[in-house]
């Protein structure tokens, strides 16, 4: 097995978090007496901008009446986002947002196989800390040897920077790691860092373009929640993605452009 690390995206991949983010944004706007209320449809479009502060800035750019108003509101962004993060991390700490099917199982199978775990996310460390503690307990933080997130990079997804940072901290080359994502921006970021990427979309990203994904599944599946129909039948080991099958598939990817051209890779040569 050549896979030394699994790098998880958080929002949408580890847990279906965006409805909670949306409510937290709206709570913060109310707290600041702003007449903004992001509907699900509006938020779906706003999600194309990664990063909560950047998302608020995009809303201001699209709605502010004057340049003076835009300046006043822009100066408020850090405080609004800090309030939003308080609301969101309290939702998570209350256990309101479970892990998606198969995330806990795959993480545990990977660790048992000697594979390391990492995170590459746009959200804040506070939000990730709350989710890992809530869903994995106190040992949650130590399960993920590297957590690359939020403002640790200037260029957020779809830029590859956050994945490159995670790989650098892991000390692992991209062809020895696998990324798990849920969105077009996340897929572009992971592929831009040279990572073989599995995509499990949610309601918020199901209409995104996932061209370039190595594997796309509705979710990772579990014995208690197997993948129905075609997605489940397409897997070899079980109607859920086992770490063993993930590693086999990743090992069989073309190693370079030449390999891809001639199909020369681990499983096909000879
Ligand atoms: C998804 C994002 C984040 C969240 C909101 O992150 O783009 O901005 O929507 O969280 P991921 P913040 O890379 O984990 O999918 O308000 O903390 O940014
Ligand atoms: Mg995501």
PDB file of C-alpha atoms and ligand atoms in Angstrom:
ATOM      1  CA  UNK A   1       0.000   0.000   0.000  1.00  0.00           C
ATOM      2  CA  UNK A   2       1.488   3.325  -0.950  1.00  0.00           C
ATOM      3  CA  UNK A   3      -1.112   5.568   0.649  1.00  0.00           C
ATOM      4  CA  UNK A   4       0.464   7.253   3.646  1.00  0.00           C
ATOM      5  CA  UNK A   5      -2.199   9.891   4.370  1.00  0.00           C
ATOM      6  CA  UNK A   6      -5.899  10.625   3.938  1.00  0.00           C
ATOM      7  CA  UNK A   7      -6.669  14.347   3.808  1.00  0.00           C
ATOM      8  CA  UNK A   8     -10.268  15.190   4.706  1.00  0.00           C
ATOM      9  CA  UNK A   9     -12.091  18.347   3.786  1.00  0.00           C
ATOM     10  CA  UNK A  10     -14.486  19.271   6.611  1.00  0.00           C
ATOM     11  CA  UNK A  11     -17.626  21.133   5.568  1.00  0.00           C
ATOM     12  CA  UNK A  12     -19.790  18.884   3.444  1.00  0.00           C
ATOM     13  CA  UNK A  13     -17.290  16.001   3.521  1.00  0.00           C
ATOM     14  CA  UNK A  14     -16.835  15.029   7.164  1.00  0.00           C
ATOM     15  CA  UNK A  15     -20.251  16.393   8.115  1.00  0.00           C
ATOM     16  CA  UNK A  16     -23.164  18.094   6.332  1.00  0.00           C
ATOM     17  CA  UNK A  17     -22.567  21.425   8.025  1.00  0.00           C
ATOM     18  CA  UNK A  18     -23.725  24.153   5.654  1.00  0.00           C
ATOM     19  CA  UNK A  19     -27.290  24.479   6.967  1.00  0.00           C
ATOM     20  CA  UNK A  20     -25.802  25.120  10.414  1.00  0.00           C
ATOM     21  CA  UNK A  21     -23.366  27.627   8.911  1.00  0.00           C
ATOM     22  CA  UNK A  22     -26.257  29.358   7.149  1.00  0.00           C
ATOM     23  CA  UNK A  23     -28.246  29.624  10.412  1.00  0.00           C
ATOM     24  CA  UNK A  24     -25.163  30.891  12.248  1.00  0.00           C
ATOM     25  CA  UNK A  25     -24.627  33.583   9.623  1.00  0.00           C
ATOM     26  CA  UNK A  26     -28.263  34.699   9.905  1.00  0.00           C
ATOM     27  CA  UNK A  27     -28.078  34.737  13.719  1.00  0.00           C
ATOM     28  CA  UNK A  28     -24.962  36.914  13.559  1.00  0.00           C
ATOM     29  CA  UNK A  29     -26.587  39.289  11.072  1.00  0.00           C
ATOM     30  CA  UNK A  30     -29.543  39.678  13.439  1.00  0.00           C
ATOM     31  CA  UNK A  31     -27.188  40.270  16.378  1.00  0.00           C
ATOM     32  CA  UNK A  32     -25.604  43.128  14.384  1.00  0.00           C
ATOM     33  CA  UNK A  33     -29.066  44.450  13.420  1.00  0.00           C
ATOM     34  CA  UNK A  34     -28.358  43.899   9.733  1.00  0.00           C
ATOM     35  CA  UNK A  35     -31.415  43.296   7.562  1.00  0.00           C
ATOM     36  CA  UNK A  36     -29.657  40.366   5.845  1.00  0.00           C
ATOM     37  CA  UNK A  37     -31.225  36.927   5.887  1.00  0.00           C
ATOM     38  CA  UNK A  38     -29.654  34.324   3.622  1.00  0.00           C
ATOM     39  CA  UNK A  39     -32.257  31.922   2.193  1.00  0.00           C
ATOM     40  CA  UNK A  40     -31.200  28.397   1.194  1.00  0.00           C
ATOM     41  CA  UNK A  41     -31.227  29.384  -2.473  1.00  0.00           C
ATOM     42  CA  UNK A  42     -29.173  32.529  -1.831  1.00  0.00           C
ATOM     43  CA  UNK A  43     -26.736  30.562   0.340  1.00  0.00           C
ATOM     44  CA  UNK A  44     -26.285  27.879  -2.306  1.00  0.00           C
ATOM     45  CA  UNK A  45     -25.014  30.603  -4.676  1.00  0.00           C
ATOM     46  CA  UNK A  46     -22.945  32.297  -1.941  1.00  0.00           C
ATOM     47  CA  UNK A  47     -21.251  28.961  -1.211  1.00  0.00           C
ATOM     48  CA  UNK A  48     -19.387  29.328  -4.491  1.00  0.00           C
ATOM     49  CA  UNK A  49     -17.277  31.828  -2.543  1.00  0.00           C
ATOM     50  CA  UNK A  50     -15.195  29.858  -0.064  1.00  0.00           C
ATOM     51  CA  UNK A  51     -14.506  31.325   3.360  1.00  0.00           C
ATOM     52  CA  UNK A  52     -17.103  32.913   5.603  1.00  0.00           C
ATOM     53  CA  UNK A  53     -15.487  36.361   5.681  1.00  0.00           C
ATOM     54  CA  UNK A  54     -15.060  36.299   1.902  1.00  0.00           C
ATOM     55  CA  UNK A  55     -18.694  35.193   1.570  1.00  0.00           C
ATOM     56  CA  UNK A  56     -19.902  38.186   3.620  1.00  0.00           C
ATOM     57  CA  UNK A  57     -17.684  40.472   1.513  1.00  0.00           C
ATOM     58  CA  UNK A  58     -19.230  39.018  -1.651  1.00  0.00           C
ATOM     59  CA  UNK A  59     -22.707  39.759  -0.253  1.00  0.00           C
ATOM     60  CA  UNK A  60     -21.698  43.349   0.566  1.00  0.00           C
ATOM     61  CA  UNK A  61     -20.222  43.839  -2.897  1.00  0.00           C
ATOM     62  CA  UNK A  62     -23.483  42.628  -4.416  1.00  0.00           C
ATOM     63  CA  UNK A  63     -25.835  44.639  -2.188  1.00  0.00           C
ATOM     64  CA  UNK A  64     -24.170  47.724  -0.642  1.00  0.00           C
ATOM     65  CA  UNK A  65     -25.835  50.972  -1.783  1.00  0.00           C
ATOM     66  CA  UNK A  66     -22.814  53.322  -1.733  1.00  0.00           C
ATOM     67  CA  UNK A  67     -19.052  53.107  -1.411  1.00  0.00           C
ATOM     68  CA  UNK A  68     -19.307  54.659   2.070  1.00  0.00           C
ATOM     69  CA  UNK A  69     -21.824  51.971   3.088  1.00  0.00           C
ATOM     70  CA  UNK A  70     -19.591  49.300   1.567  1.00  0.00           C
ATOM     71  CA  UNK A  71     -16.593  50.604   3.573  1.00  0.00           C
ATOM     72  CA  UNK A  72     -18.625  50.732   6.821  1.00  0.00           C
ATOM     73  CA  UNK A  73     -19.937  47.205   6.373  1.00  0.00           C
ATOM     74  CA  UNK A  74     -16.552  45.833   5.261  1.00  0.00           C
ATOM     75  CA  UNK A  75     -14.977  47.087   8.463  1.00  0.00           C
ATOM     76  CA  UNK A  76     -17.569  45.070  10.380  1.00  0.00           C
ATOM     77  CA  UNK A  77     -16.771  41.739   8.663  1.00  0.00           C
ATOM     78  CA  UNK A  78     -14.270  40.367  11.227  1.00  0.00           C
ATOM     79  CA  UNK A  79     -16.660  41.073  14.124  1.00  0.00           C
ATOM     80  CA  UNK A  80     -19.676  39.648  12.286  1.00  0.00           C
ATOM     81  CA  UNK A  81     -17.719  36.519  11.359  1.00  0.00           C
ATOM     82  CA  UNK A  82     -16.420  36.057  14.902  1.00  0.00           C
ATOM     83  CA  UNK A  83     -20.025  36.183  16.176  1.00  0.00           C
ATOM     84  CA  UNK A  84     -21.094  33.745  13.474  1.00  0.00           C
ATOM     85  CA  UNK A  85     -18.320  31.352  14.498  1.00  0.00           C
ATOM     86  CA  UNK A  86     -19.517  31.479  18.112  1.00  0.00           C
ATOM     87  CA  UNK A  87     -23.041  30.540  17.032  1.00  0.00           C
ATOM     88  CA  UNK A  88     -21.801  27.786  14.698  1.00  0.00           C
ATOM     89  CA  UNK A  89     -19.314  26.189  17.064  1.00  0.00           C
ATOM     90  CA  UNK A  90     -21.988  26.111  19.793  1.00  0.00           C
ATOM     91  CA  UNK A  91     -24.336  24.221  17.431  1.00  0.00           C
ATOM     92  CA  UNK A  92     -21.533  21.726  16.740  1.00  0.00           C
ATOM     93  CA  UNK A  93     -20.478  21.396  20.387  1.00  0.00           C
ATOM     94  CA  UNK A  94     -24.093  20.468  21.198  1.00  0.00           C
ATOM     95  CA  UNK A  95     -23.700  17.437  18.914  1.00  0.00           C
ATOM     96  CA  UNK A  96     -26.208  18.866  16.435  1.00  0.00           C
ATOM     97  CA  UNK A  97     -24.148  17.866  13.385  1.00  0.00           C
ATOM     98  CA  UNK A  98     -23.271  14.179  13.011  1.00  0.00           C
ATOM     99  CA  UNK A  99     -20.476  12.834  10.834  1.00  0.00           C
ATOM    100  CA  UNK A 100     -21.572  11.710   7.379  1.00  0.00           C
ATOM    101  CA  UNK A 101     -21.900   7.942   6.778  1.00  0.00           C
ATOM    102  CA  UNK A 102     -18.579   6.127   6.657  1.00  0.00           C
ATOM    103  CA  UNK A 103     -16.347   9.004   7.815  1.00  0.00           C
ATOM    104  CA  UNK A 104     -15.674   7.565  11.269  1.00  0.00           C
ATOM    105  CA  UNK A 105     -15.277   4.016   9.902  1.00  0.00           C
ATOM    106  CA  UNK A 106     -12.890   5.031   7.080  1.00  0.00           C
ATOM    107  CA  UNK A 107     -10.806   7.152   9.452  1.00  0.00           C
ATOM    108  CA  UNK A 108     -10.497   4.259  11.896  1.00  0.00           C
ATOM    109  CA  UNK A 109      -9.698   1.738   9.109  1.00  0.00           C
ATOM    110  CA  UNK A 110      -7.014   4.071   7.774  1.00  0.00           C
ATOM    111  CA  UNK A 111      -5.399   4.520  11.190  1.00  0.00           C
ATOM    112  CA  UNK A 112      -5.517   0.740  11.767  1.00  0.00           C
ATOM    113  CA  UNK A 113      -3.711   0.270   8.430  1.00  0.00           C
ATOM    114  CA  UNK A 114      -0.971   2.692   9.483  1.00  0.00           C
ATOM    115  CA  UNK A 115      -2.215   5.542   7.298  1.00  0.00           C
ATOM    116  CA  UNK A 116      -2.145   9.044   8.807  1.00  0.00           C
ATOM    117  CA  UNK A 117      -5.100  11.444   8.842  1.00  0.00           C
ATOM    118  CA  UNK A 118      -5.098  15.149   8.043  1.00  0.00           C
ATOM    119  CA  UNK A 119      -7.557  17.969   7.424  1.00  0.00           C
ATOM    120  CA  UNK A 120      -7.505  20.650   4.715  1.00  0.00           C
ATOM    121  CA  UNK A 121     -10.425  23.016   5.237  1.00  0.00           C
ATOM    122  CA  UNK A 122     -11.494  26.581   4.597  1.00  0.00           C
ATOM    123  CA  UNK A 123     -13.336  26.888   7.879  1.00  0.00           C
ATOM    124  CA  UNK A 124     -11.807  28.073  11.136  1.00  0.00           C
ATOM    125  CA  UNK A 125      -9.790  26.043  13.625  1.00  0.00           C
ATOM    126  CA  UNK A 126     -12.468  26.762  16.252  1.00  0.00           C
ATOM    127  CA  UNK A 127     -15.128  25.121  14.095  1.00  0.00           C
ATOM    128  CA  UNK A 128     -12.925  22.106  13.361  1.00  0.00           C
ATOM    129  CA  UNK A 129     -11.977  21.723  17.020  1.00  0.00           C
ATOM    130  CA  UNK A 130     -15.661  21.735  17.999  1.00  0.00           C
ATOM    131  CA  UNK A 131     -16.544  19.099  15.392  1.00  0.00           C
ATOM    132  CA  UNK A 132     -13.641  16.747  16.201  1.00  0.00           C
ATOM    133  CA  UNK A 133     -14.292  16.940  19.948  1.00  0.00           C
ATOM    134  CA  UNK A 134     -18.020  16.506  19.529  1.00  0.00           C
ATOM    135  CA  UNK A 135     -17.810  13.573  17.106  1.00  0.00           C
ATOM    136  CA  UNK A 136     -14.553  11.801  18.032  1.00  0.00           C
ATOM    137  CA  UNK A 137     -14.322  12.758  21.694  1.00  0.00           C
ATOM    138  CA  UNK A 138     -11.221  14.169  23.355  1.00  0.00           C
ATOM    139  CA  UNK A 139      -8.890  12.015  21.225  1.00  0.00           C
ATOM    140  CA  UNK A 140     -10.413  13.544  18.092  1.00  0.00           C
ATOM    141  CA  UNK A 141      -7.760  16.220  17.714  1.00  0.00           C
ATOM    142  CA  UNK A 142      -4.896  13.736  18.083  1.00  0.00           C
ATOM    143  CA  UNK A 143      -6.375  11.431  15.402  1.00  0.00           C
ATOM    144  CA  UNK A 144      -5.644  14.102  12.766  1.00  0.00           C
ATOM    145  CA  UNK A 145      -1.897  14.672  12.792  1.00  0.00           C
ATOM    146  CA  UNK A 146      -2.165  17.756  10.572  1.00  0.00           C
ATOM    147  CA  UNK A 147      -4.961  20.340  10.523  1.00  0.00           C
ATOM    148  CA  UNK A 148      -4.533  22.919   7.748  1.00  0.00           C
ATOM    149  CA  UNK A 149      -7.411  25.377   7.838  1.00  0.00           C
ATOM    150  CA  UNK A 150      -8.892  28.850   7.498  1.00  0.00           C
ATOM    151  CA  UNK A 151      -6.552  31.817   7.368  1.00  0.00           C
ATOM    152  CA  UNK A 152      -3.355  29.721   7.444  1.00  0.00           C
ATOM    153  CA  UNK A 153      -3.285  30.405   3.704  1.00  0.00           C
ATOM    154  CA  UNK A 154      -4.125  33.631   1.895  1.00  0.00           C
ATOM    155  CA  UNK A 155      -5.514  31.939  -1.206  1.00  0.00           C
ATOM    156  CA  UNK A 156      -8.430  29.724  -0.169  1.00  0.00           C
ATOM    157  CA  UNK A 157      -9.978  26.895  -2.217  1.00  0.00           C
ATOM    158  CA  UNK A 158     -10.119  26.488  -5.250  1.00  0.00           C
ATOM    159  CA  UNK A 159      -6.462  27.518  -4.863  1.00  0.00           C
ATOM    160  CA  UNK A 160      -4.360  24.439  -3.949  1.00  0.00           C
ATOM    161  CA  UNK A 161      -2.559  26.247  -1.119  1.00  0.00           C
ATOM    162  CA  UNK A 162      -4.350  24.614   1.807  1.00  0.00           C
ATOM    163  CA  UNK A 163      -3.674  21.120   0.419  1.00  0.00           C
ATOM    164  CA  UNK A 164      -0.047  21.991  -0.302  1.00  0.00           C
ATOM    165  CA  UNK A 165       0.264  23.210   3.288  1.00  0.00           C
ATOM    166  CA  UNK A 166      -1.234  19.955   4.605  1.00  0.00           C
ATOM    167  CA  UNK A 167       1.147  17.891   2.438  1.00  0.00           C
ATOM    168  CA  UNK A 168       4.129  19.960   3.574  1.00  0.00           C
ATOM    169  CA  UNK A 169       3.228  19.471   7.248  1.00  0.00           C
ATOM    170  CA  UNK A 170       2.676  15.742   6.607  1.00  0.00           C
ATOM    171  CA  UNK A 171       5.982  15.459   4.742  1.00  0.00           C
ATOM    172  CA  UNK A 172       4.190  13.296   2.165  1.00  0.00           C
ATOM    173  CA  UNK A 173       4.293  13.705  -1.651  1.00  0.00           C
ATOM    174  CA  UNK A 174       0.900  14.131  -3.347  1.00  0.00           C
ATOM    175  CA  UNK A 175       1.049  10.682  -4.969  1.00  0.00           C
ATOM    176  CA  UNK A 176       1.218   9.099  -1.507  1.00  0.00           C
ATOM    177  CA  UNK A 177      -1.965  10.773  -0.267  1.00  0.00           C
ATOM    178  CA  UNK A 178      -5.688  10.850  -1.092  1.00  0.00           C
ATOM    179  CA  UNK A 179      -8.101  13.774  -0.649  1.00  0.00           C
ATOM    180  CA  UNK A 180     -11.801  13.582   0.201  1.00  0.00           C
ATOM    181  CA  UNK A 181     -13.973  16.506  -0.871  1.00  0.00           C
ATOM    182  CA  UNK A 182     -17.593  17.564  -1.449  1.00  0.00           C
ATOM    183  CA  UNK A 183     -17.466  20.592  -3.756  1.00  0.00           C
ATOM    184  CA  UNK A 184     -16.161  21.815  -7.094  1.00  0.00           C
ATOM    185  CA  UNK A 185     -13.876  24.348  -5.399  1.00  0.00           C
ATOM    186  CA  UNK A 186     -12.556  21.674  -3.063  1.00  0.00           C
ATOM    187  CA  UNK A 187     -11.955  19.240  -5.918  1.00  0.00           C
ATOM    188  CA  UNK A 188     -10.071  21.914  -7.868  1.00  0.00           C
ATOM    189  CA  UNK A 189      -7.935  22.707  -4.824  1.00  0.00           C
ATOM    190  CA  UNK A 190      -7.060  19.050  -4.179  1.00  0.00           C
ATOM    191  CA  UNK A 191      -6.383  18.257  -7.856  1.00  0.00           C
ATOM    192  CA  UNK A 192      -4.332  21.451  -8.125  1.00  0.00           C
ATOM    193  CA  UNK A 193      -2.103  20.044  -5.385  1.00  0.00           C
ATOM    194  CA  UNK A 194      -1.746  16.801  -7.396  1.00  0.00           C
ATOM    195  CA  UNK A 195      -4.023  14.695  -5.195  1.00  0.00           C
ATOM    196  CA  UNK A 196      -6.144  11.728  -6.256  1.00  0.00           C
ATOM    197  CA  UNK A 197      -9.527  12.902  -4.999  1.00  0.00           C
ATOM    198  CA  UNK A 198     -12.753  11.194  -3.945  1.00  0.00           C
ATOM    199  CA  UNK A 199     -15.907  13.327  -3.995  1.00  0.00           C
ATOM    200  CA  UNK A 200     -19.038  12.809  -1.896  1.00  0.00           C
ATOM    201  CA  UNK A 201     -21.376  15.730  -2.721  1.00  0.00           C
ATOM    202  CA  UNK A 202     -24.187  16.983  -0.469  1.00  0.00           C
ATOM    203  CA  UNK A 203     -27.507  18.746  -1.225  1.00  0.00           C
ATOM    204  CA  UNK A 204     -25.499  22.016  -1.409  1.00  0.00           C
ATOM    205  CA  UNK A 205     -23.017  20.803  -4.038  1.00  0.00           C
ATOM    206  CA  UNK A 206     -24.829  18.009  -5.909  1.00  0.00           C
ATOM    207  CA  UNK A 207     -25.090  20.201  -9.065  1.00  0.00           C
ATOM    208  CA  UNK A 208     -21.359  21.039  -9.134  1.00  0.00           C
ATOM    209  CA  UNK A 209     -18.940  19.956 -11.877  1.00  0.00           C
ATOM    210  CA  UNK A 210     -16.843  17.058 -10.553  1.00  0.00           C
ATOM    211  CA  UNK A 211     -14.838  16.420 -13.688  1.00  0.00           C
ATOM    212  CA  UNK A 212     -11.411  15.258 -12.532  1.00  0.00           C
ATOM    213  CA  UNK A 213     -12.658  13.343  -9.488  1.00  0.00           C
ATOM    214  CA  UNK A 214     -11.029   9.900  -9.204  1.00  0.00           C
ATOM    215  CA  UNK A 215     -14.231   8.493  -7.673  1.00  0.00           C
ATOM    216  CA  UNK A 216     -17.637  10.047  -6.950  1.00  0.00           C
ATOM    217  CA  UNK A 217     -20.043   8.488  -4.427  1.00  0.00           C
ATOM    218  CA  UNK A 218     -23.232   9.803  -2.752  1.00  0.00           C
ATOM    219  CA  UNK A 219     -21.407   9.156   0.549  1.00  0.00           C
ATOM    220  CA  UNK A 220     -18.744   6.730   1.871  1.00  0.00           C
ATOM    221  CA  UNK A 221     -21.302   4.236   3.183  1.00  0.00           C
ATOM    222  CA  UNK A 222     -21.351   2.040   6.247  1.00  0.00           C
ATOM    223  CA  UNK A 223     -22.616  -1.443   7.122  1.00  0.00           C
ATOM    224  CA  UNK A 224     -25.537   0.352   8.788  1.00  0.00           C
ATOM    225  CA  UNK A 225     -25.991   2.676   5.793  1.00  0.00           C
ATOM    226  CA  UNK A 226     -24.778   0.837   2.655  1.00  0.00           C
ATOM    227  CA  UNK A 227     -24.692   2.532  -0.740  1.00  0.00           C
ATOM    228  CA  UNK A 228     -27.763   1.504  -2.719  1.00  0.00           C
ATOM    229  CA  UNK A 229     -27.893   0.550  -6.382  1.00  0.00           C
ATOM    230  CA  UNK A 230     -25.176   1.385  -8.883  1.00  0.00           C
ATOM    231  CA  UNK A 231     -22.771   3.269  -6.566  1.00  0.00           C
ATOM    232  CA  UNK A 232     -22.732   0.318  -4.147  1.00  0.00           C
ATOM    233  CA  UNK A 233     -22.410  -2.269  -6.941  1.00  0.00           C
ATOM    234  CA  UNK A 234     -19.479  -0.341  -8.464  1.00  0.00           C
ATOM    235  CA  UNK A 235     -17.412  -1.006  -5.342  1.00  0.00           C
ATOM    236  CA  UNK A 236     -15.537  -4.315  -5.052  1.00  0.00           C
ATOM    237  CA  UNK A 237     -15.251  -5.081  -1.333  1.00  0.00           C
ATOM    238  CA  UNK A 238     -18.654  -4.012  -0.017  1.00  0.00           C
ATOM    239  CA  UNK A 239     -21.481  -1.509  -0.669  1.00  0.00           C
ATOM    240  CA  UNK A 240     -19.351   1.012   1.244  1.00  0.00           C
ATOM    241  CA  UNK A 241     -15.844   2.278   0.490  1.00  0.00           C
ATOM    242  CA  UNK A 242     -13.349   0.356   2.575  1.00  0.00           C
ATOM    243  CA  UNK A 243      -9.900   1.793   3.188  1.00  0.00           C
ATOM    244  CA  UNK A 244      -8.427  -1.332   1.550  1.00  0.00           C
ATOM    245  CA  UNK A 245     -10.351  -0.660  -1.671  1.00  0.00           C
ATOM    246  CA  UNK A 246      -9.547   3.071  -1.534  1.00  0.00           C
ATOM    247  CA  UNK A 247      -5.834   2.221  -1.254  1.00  0.00           C
ATOM    248  CA  UNK A 248      -5.997  -0.353  -4.087  1.00  0.00           C
ATOM    249  CA  UNK A 249      -7.731   2.114  -6.389  1.00  0.00           C
ATOM    250  CA  UNK A 250      -5.297   4.885  -5.498  1.00  0.00           C
ATOM    251  CA  UNK A 251      -2.325   2.549  -6.080  1.00  0.00           C
ATOM    252  CA  UNK A 252      -3.634   1.821  -9.580  1.00  0.00           C
ATOM    253  CA  UNK A 253      -3.792   5.472 -10.653  1.00  0.00           C
ATOM    254  CA  UNK A 254      -1.416   6.502 -13.478  1.00  0.00           C
ATOM    255  CA  UNK A 255       1.747   7.848 -11.860  1.00  0.00           C
ATOM    256  CA  UNK A 256       2.541  10.433 -14.491  1.00  0.00           C
ATOM    257  CA  UNK A 257       1.468  11.794 -17.817  1.00  0.00           C
ATOM    258  CA  UNK A 258       3.493   9.111 -19.612  1.00  0.00           C
ATOM    259  CA  UNK A 259       1.966   6.405 -17.403  1.00  0.00           C
ATOM    260  CA  UNK A 260      -1.480   7.768 -18.108  1.00  0.00           C
ATOM    261  CA  UNK A 261      -0.740   7.792 -21.830  1.00  0.00           C
ATOM    262  CA  UNK A 262       0.450   4.194 -21.937  1.00  0.00           C
ATOM    263  CA  UNK A 263      -1.665   2.975 -19.009  1.00  0.00           C
ATOM    264  CA  UNK A 264       1.539   1.768 -17.343  1.00  0.00           C
ATOM    265  CA  UNK A 265       0.791   1.644 -13.647  1.00  0.00           C
ATOM    266  CA  UNK A 266       0.945  -0.791 -10.817  1.00  0.00           C
ATOM    267  CA  UNK A 267      -1.966  -2.973 -11.864  1.00  0.00           C
ATOM    268  CA  UNK A 268      -1.707  -2.920 -15.656  1.00  0.00           C
ATOM    269  CA  UNK A 269       1.960  -3.524 -16.493  1.00  0.00           C
ATOM    270  CA  UNK A 270       2.967  -7.048 -17.676  1.00  0.00           C
TER     271      UNK A 270
HETATM  272  C1  LIG B   1     -16.350  25.328   3.395  1.00  0.00           C
HETATM  273  C2  LIG B   1     -16.283  26.800   3.429  1.00  0.00           C
HETATM  274  C3  LIG B   1     -16.361  27.501   4.754  1.00  0.00           C
HETATM  275  C4  LIG B   1     -17.724  27.248   5.416  1.00  0.00           C
HETATM  276  C5  LIG B   1     -18.033  28.320   6.426  1.00  0.00           C
HETATM  277  O1  LIG B   1     -15.157  24.887   3.974  1.00  0.00           O
HETATM  278  O2  LIG B   1     -16.127  27.420   2.393  1.00  0.00           O
HETATM  279  O3  LIG B   1     -16.209  28.869   4.483  1.00  0.00           O
HETATM  280  O4  LIG B   1     -18.736  27.331   4.419  1.00  0.00           O
HETATM  281  O5  LIG B   1     -17.011  28.308   7.423  1.00  0.00           O
HETATM  282  P1  LIG B   1     -14.503  23.439   3.566  1.00  0.00           P
HETATM  283  P2  LIG B   1     -16.294  29.679   7.813  1.00  0.00           P
HETATM  284  O6  LIG B   1     -13.197  23.772   2.850  1.00  0.00           O
HETATM  285  O7  LIG B   1     -14.311  22.735   4.879  1.00  0.00           O
HETATM  286  O8  LIG B   1     -15.482  22.727   2.661  1.00  0.00           O
HETATM  287  O9  LIG B   1     -17.383  30.717   8.035  1.00  0.00           O
HETATM  288  O10 LIG B   1     -15.529  29.343   9.065  1.00  0.00           O
HETATM  289  O11 LIG B   1     -15.409  30.008   6.632  1.00  0.00           O
HETATM  290 MG1  LIG B   2     -16.275  21.192   1.701  1.00  0.00          MG
END
